Amino acid sequence: MAVSRGLDSESAYLALGDAIVRLDRASDDDVTPVFWCMELDNDALTDGAFRAMAMLRMVPDGDAIGRIIDFVDRRESYDMLRFWPAAAAAGWPREVVGEFLEKCAAGISADLAETAKSSLAGEYRNHHIL
């Protein structure tokens, strides 16, 4: 598998994480491949998995959402690994993601703050990934 070969390009890992989620889901909201990417400790791979999750507008169950939020919430407020979960959260329950989104909306990254504000309003934004 490509993950074990040591890809040199961050963008290749990003695309690989995205593809893994899109191709390995058992159902529309199955985040098992997202968790698999998270466990490999490769930020670019995980970012790609999060991107696919957001672009596909996946709505995992509350426990899965909590696990994703816990994972990114341990990072600095400006860490861009928070971006795609914040984008995906537009369709997630406010009681689970509200505090996370409010922190993102108050952060120093303008892109993350705007995305979090949209998600707090329950609005998906159109993100151009290429």
PDB file of C-alpha atoms in Angstrom:
ATOM      1  CA  MET A   1       0.000   0.000   0.000  1.00  0.00           C
ATOM      2  CA  ALA A   2       1.158   3.545  -0.772  1.00  0.00           C
ATOM      3  CA  VAL A   3       1.049   4.639   2.878  1.00  0.00           C
ATOM      4  CA  SER A   4       3.880   2.274   3.803  1.00  0.00           C
ATOM      5  CA  ARG A   5       6.110   3.313   0.885  1.00  0.00           C
ATOM      6  CA  GLY A   6       6.987   6.712   2.328  1.00  0.00           C
ATOM      7  CA  LEU A   7       5.470   9.190  -0.104  1.00  0.00           C
ATOM      8  CA  ASP A   8       7.485  12.394  -0.242  1.00  0.00           C
ATOM      9  CA  SER A   9       4.751  14.818  -1.141  1.00  0.00           C
ATOM     10  CA  GLU A  10       2.358  16.232   1.423  1.00  0.00           C
ATOM     11  CA  SER A  11      -0.208  16.765  -1.327  1.00  0.00           C
ATOM     12  CA  ALA A  12       0.058  13.074  -2.285  1.00  0.00           C
ATOM     13  CA  TYR A  13      -0.803  12.087   1.293  1.00  0.00           C
ATOM     14  CA  LEU A  14      -3.661  14.581   1.297  1.00  0.00           C
ATOM     15  CA  ALA A  15      -5.081  13.073  -1.886  1.00  0.00           C
ATOM     16  CA  LEU A  16      -4.519   9.563  -0.556  1.00  0.00           C
ATOM     17  CA  GLY A  17      -6.431  10.306   2.670  1.00  0.00           C
ATOM     18  CA  ASP A  18      -9.283  11.742   0.631  1.00  0.00           C
ATOM     19  CA  ALA A  19      -9.354   8.684  -1.652  1.00  0.00           C
ATOM     20  CA  ILE A  20      -9.221   6.220   1.239  1.00  0.00           C
ATOM     21  CA  VAL A  21     -12.355   7.737   2.785  1.00  0.00           C
ATOM     22  CA  ARG A  22     -14.224   7.935  -0.512  1.00  0.00           C
ATOM     23  CA  LEU A  23     -13.393   4.360  -1.519  1.00  0.00           C
ATOM     24  CA  ASP A  24     -13.405   2.497   1.794  1.00  0.00           C
ATOM     25  CA  ARG A  25     -16.682   3.647   3.363  1.00  0.00           C
ATOM     26  CA  ALA A  26     -19.200   0.909   4.048  1.00  0.00           C
ATOM     27  CA  SER A  27     -22.026   3.495   4.045  1.00  0.00           C
ATOM     28  CA  ASP A  28     -22.449   7.206   3.402  1.00  0.00           C
ATOM     29  CA  ASP A  29     -21.640   8.223   6.979  1.00  0.00           C
ATOM     30  CA  ASP A  30     -19.077   5.518   7.823  1.00  0.00           C
ATOM     31  CA  VAL A  31     -16.058   7.229   9.393  1.00  0.00           C
ATOM     32  CA  THR A  32     -14.049   4.043   9.923  1.00  0.00           C
ATOM     33  CA  PRO A  33     -11.562   5.033   7.182  1.00  0.00           C
ATOM     34  CA  VAL A  34     -11.229   8.499   8.752  1.00  0.00           C
ATOM     35  CA  PHE A  35     -10.243   6.896  12.060  1.00  0.00           C
ATOM     36  CA  TRP A  36      -7.801   4.603  10.277  1.00  0.00           C
ATOM     37  CA  CYS A  37      -6.061   7.648   8.786  1.00  0.00           C
ATOM     38  CA  MET A  38      -6.055   9.445  12.157  1.00  0.00           C
ATOM     39  CA  GLU A  39      -4.309   6.482  13.787  1.00  0.00           C
ATOM     40  CA  LEU A  40      -1.398   6.580  11.322  1.00  0.00           C
ATOM     41  CA  ASP A  41      -0.101   9.838  12.801  1.00  0.00           C
ATOM     42  CA  ASN A  42       0.323  11.578   9.442  1.00  0.00           C
ATOM     43  CA  ASP A  43      -1.257  15.040   9.425  1.00  0.00           C
ATOM     44  CA  ALA A  44      -1.501  15.293   5.629  1.00  0.00           C
ATOM     45  CA  LEU A  45      -3.195  11.890   5.353  1.00  0.00           C
ATOM     46  CA  THR A  46      -5.600  12.816   8.156  1.00  0.00           C
ATOM     47  CA  ASP A  47      -6.271  16.211   6.594  1.00  0.00           C
ATOM     48  CA  GLY A  48      -7.237  14.479   3.349  1.00  0.00           C
ATOM     49  CA  ALA A  49      -9.553  12.137   5.227  1.00  0.00           C
ATOM     50  CA  PHE A  50     -11.151  15.090   7.026  1.00  0.00           C
ATOM     51  CA  ARG A  51     -11.495  16.923   3.709  1.00  0.00           C
ATOM     52  CA  ALA A  52     -13.374  14.001   2.146  1.00  0.00           C
ATOM     53  CA  MET A  53     -15.577  13.779   5.227  1.00  0.00           C
ATOM     54  CA  ALA A  54     -16.497  17.460   4.867  1.00  0.00           C
ATOM     55  CA  MET A  55     -16.909  17.471   1.104  1.00  0.00           C
ATOM     56  CA  LEU A  56     -19.153  14.399   1.295  1.00  0.00           C
ATOM     57  CA  ARG A  57     -21.136  16.067   4.113  1.00  0.00           C
ATOM     58  CA  MET A  58     -20.854  12.975   6.254  1.00  0.00           C
ATOM     59  CA  VAL A  59     -22.823  12.984   9.502  1.00  0.00           C
ATOM     60  CA  PRO A  60     -21.309  10.404  11.856  1.00  0.00           C
ATOM     61  CA  ASP A  61     -22.914   9.382  15.124  1.00  0.00           C
ATOM     62  CA  GLY A  62     -22.289  11.417  18.279  1.00  0.00           C
ATOM     63  CA  ASP A  63     -19.505   9.187  19.620  1.00  0.00           C
ATOM     64  CA  ALA A  64     -17.610   9.359  16.336  1.00  0.00           C
ATOM     65  CA  ILE A  65     -18.032  13.131  16.172  1.00  0.00           C
ATOM     66  CA  GLY A  66     -16.754  13.394  19.749  1.00  0.00           C
ATOM     67  CA  ARG A  67     -13.689  11.337  18.858  1.00  0.00           C
ATOM     68  CA  ILE A  68     -12.907  13.570  15.870  1.00  0.00           C
ATOM     69  CA  ILE A  69     -13.415  16.772  17.857  1.00  0.00           C
ATOM     70  CA  ASP A  70     -11.250  15.449  20.724  1.00  0.00           C
ATOM     71  CA  PHE A  71      -8.514  14.635  18.219  1.00  0.00           C
ATOM     72  CA  VAL A  72      -8.362  18.127  16.708  1.00  0.00           C
ATOM     73  CA  ASP A  73      -9.237  20.021  19.890  1.00  0.00           C
ATOM     74  CA  ARG A  74      -5.944  18.930  21.467  1.00  0.00           C
ATOM     75  CA  ARG A  75      -4.113  20.961  18.853  1.00  0.00           C
ATOM     76  CA  GLU A  76      -3.299  24.660  18.880  1.00  0.00           C
ATOM     77  CA  SER A  77      -6.210  26.945  18.006  1.00  0.00           C
ATOM     78  CA  TYR A  78      -4.505  27.969  14.758  1.00  0.00           C
ATOM     79  CA  ASP A  79      -3.744  24.400  13.613  1.00  0.00           C
ATOM     80  CA  MET A  80      -5.315  23.967  10.197  1.00  0.00           C
ATOM     81  CA  LEU A  81      -6.115  20.307  10.875  1.00  0.00           C
ATOM     82  CA  ARG A  82      -9.187  21.823  12.568  1.00  0.00           C
ATOM     83  CA  PHE A  83     -10.450  23.310   9.298  1.00  0.00           C
ATOM     84  CA  TRP A  84     -12.196  20.353   7.649  1.00  0.00           C
ATOM     85  CA  PRO A  85     -13.885  19.053  10.819  1.00  0.00           C
ATOM     86  CA  ALA A  86     -15.174  22.607  11.348  1.00  0.00           C
ATOM     87  CA  ALA A  87     -16.493  22.611   7.764  1.00  0.00           C
ATOM     88  CA  ALA A  88     -18.096  19.178   8.177  1.00  0.00           C
ATOM     89  CA  ALA A  89     -19.752  20.254  11.426  1.00  0.00           C
ATOM     90  CA  ALA A  90     -22.347  22.353   9.587  1.00  0.00           C
ATOM     91  CA  GLY A  91     -24.554  19.264   9.584  1.00  0.00           C
ATOM     92  CA  TRP A  92     -23.558  17.933  12.984  1.00  0.00           C
ATOM     93  CA  PRO A  93     -25.561  18.402  16.220  1.00  0.00           C
ATOM     94  CA  ARG A  94     -24.810  21.756  17.923  1.00  0.00           C
ATOM     95  CA  GLU A  95     -24.791  20.145  21.368  1.00  0.00           C
ATOM     96  CA  VAL A  96     -21.818  18.036  20.271  1.00  0.00           C
ATOM     97  CA  VAL A  97     -19.835  20.594  18.226  1.00  0.00           C
ATOM     98  CA  GLY A  98     -20.997  24.016  19.409  1.00  0.00           C
ATOM     99  CA  GLU A  99     -18.143  24.682  21.827  1.00  0.00           C
ATOM    100  CA  PHE A 100     -15.533  23.503  19.311  1.00  0.00           C
ATOM    101  CA  LEU A 101     -16.976  25.717  16.579  1.00  0.00           C
ATOM    102  CA  GLU A 102     -17.137  28.743  18.866  1.00  0.00           C
ATOM    103  CA  LYS A 103     -13.447  28.306  19.698  1.00  0.00           C
ATOM    104  CA  CYS A 104     -12.617  28.023  16.005  1.00  0.00           C
ATOM    105  CA  ALA A 105     -14.732  31.081  15.180  1.00  0.00           C
ATOM    106  CA  ALA A 106     -12.828  33.124  17.765  1.00  0.00           C
ATOM    107  CA  GLY A 107      -9.397  31.970  16.583  1.00  0.00           C
ATOM    108  CA  ILE A 108      -6.710  33.826  14.687  1.00  0.00           C
ATOM    109  CA  SER A 109      -7.118  31.998  11.371  1.00  0.00           C
ATOM    110  CA  ALA A 110      -9.568  33.962   9.218  1.00  0.00           C
ATOM    111  CA  ASP A 111     -10.378  30.961   6.985  1.00  0.00           C
ATOM    112  CA  LEU A 112     -11.083  28.707   9.948  1.00  0.00           C
ATOM    113  CA  ALA A 113     -13.098  31.413  11.737  1.00  0.00           C
ATOM    114  CA  GLU A 114     -15.327  32.056   8.708  1.00  0.00           C
ATOM    115  CA  THR A 115     -15.885  28.351   8.139  1.00  0.00           C
ATOM    116  CA  ALA A 116     -16.745  27.823  11.816  1.00  0.00           C
ATOM    117  CA  LYS A 117     -19.203  30.733  11.756  1.00  0.00           C
ATOM    118  CA  SER A 118     -20.941  29.243   8.736  1.00  0.00           C
ATOM    119  CA  SER A 119     -21.101  25.848  10.432  1.00  0.00           C
ATOM    120  CA  LEU A 120     -22.532  27.402  13.593  1.00  0.00           C
ATOM    121  CA  ALA A 121     -25.309  28.776  11.380  1.00  0.00           C
ATOM    122  CA  GLY A 122     -25.817  25.296   9.902  1.00  0.00           C
ATOM    123  CA  GLU A 123     -24.586  26.440   6.497  1.00  0.00           C
ATOM    124  CA  TYR A 124     -22.179  24.468   4.349  1.00  0.00           C
ATOM    125  CA  ARG A 125     -19.728  26.625   2.417  1.00  0.00           C
ATOM    126  CA  ASN A 126     -18.520  25.912  -1.086  1.00  0.00           C
ATOM    127  CA  HIS A 127     -14.867  25.001  -0.736  1.00  0.00           C
ATOM    128  CA  HIS A 128     -12.627  24.863  -3.767  1.00  0.00           C
ATOM    129  CA  ILE A 129     -10.082  22.179  -3.045  1.00  0.00           C
ATOM    130  CA  LEU A 130      -8.003  22.388  -6.216  1.00  0.00           C
TER     131      LEU A 130
END
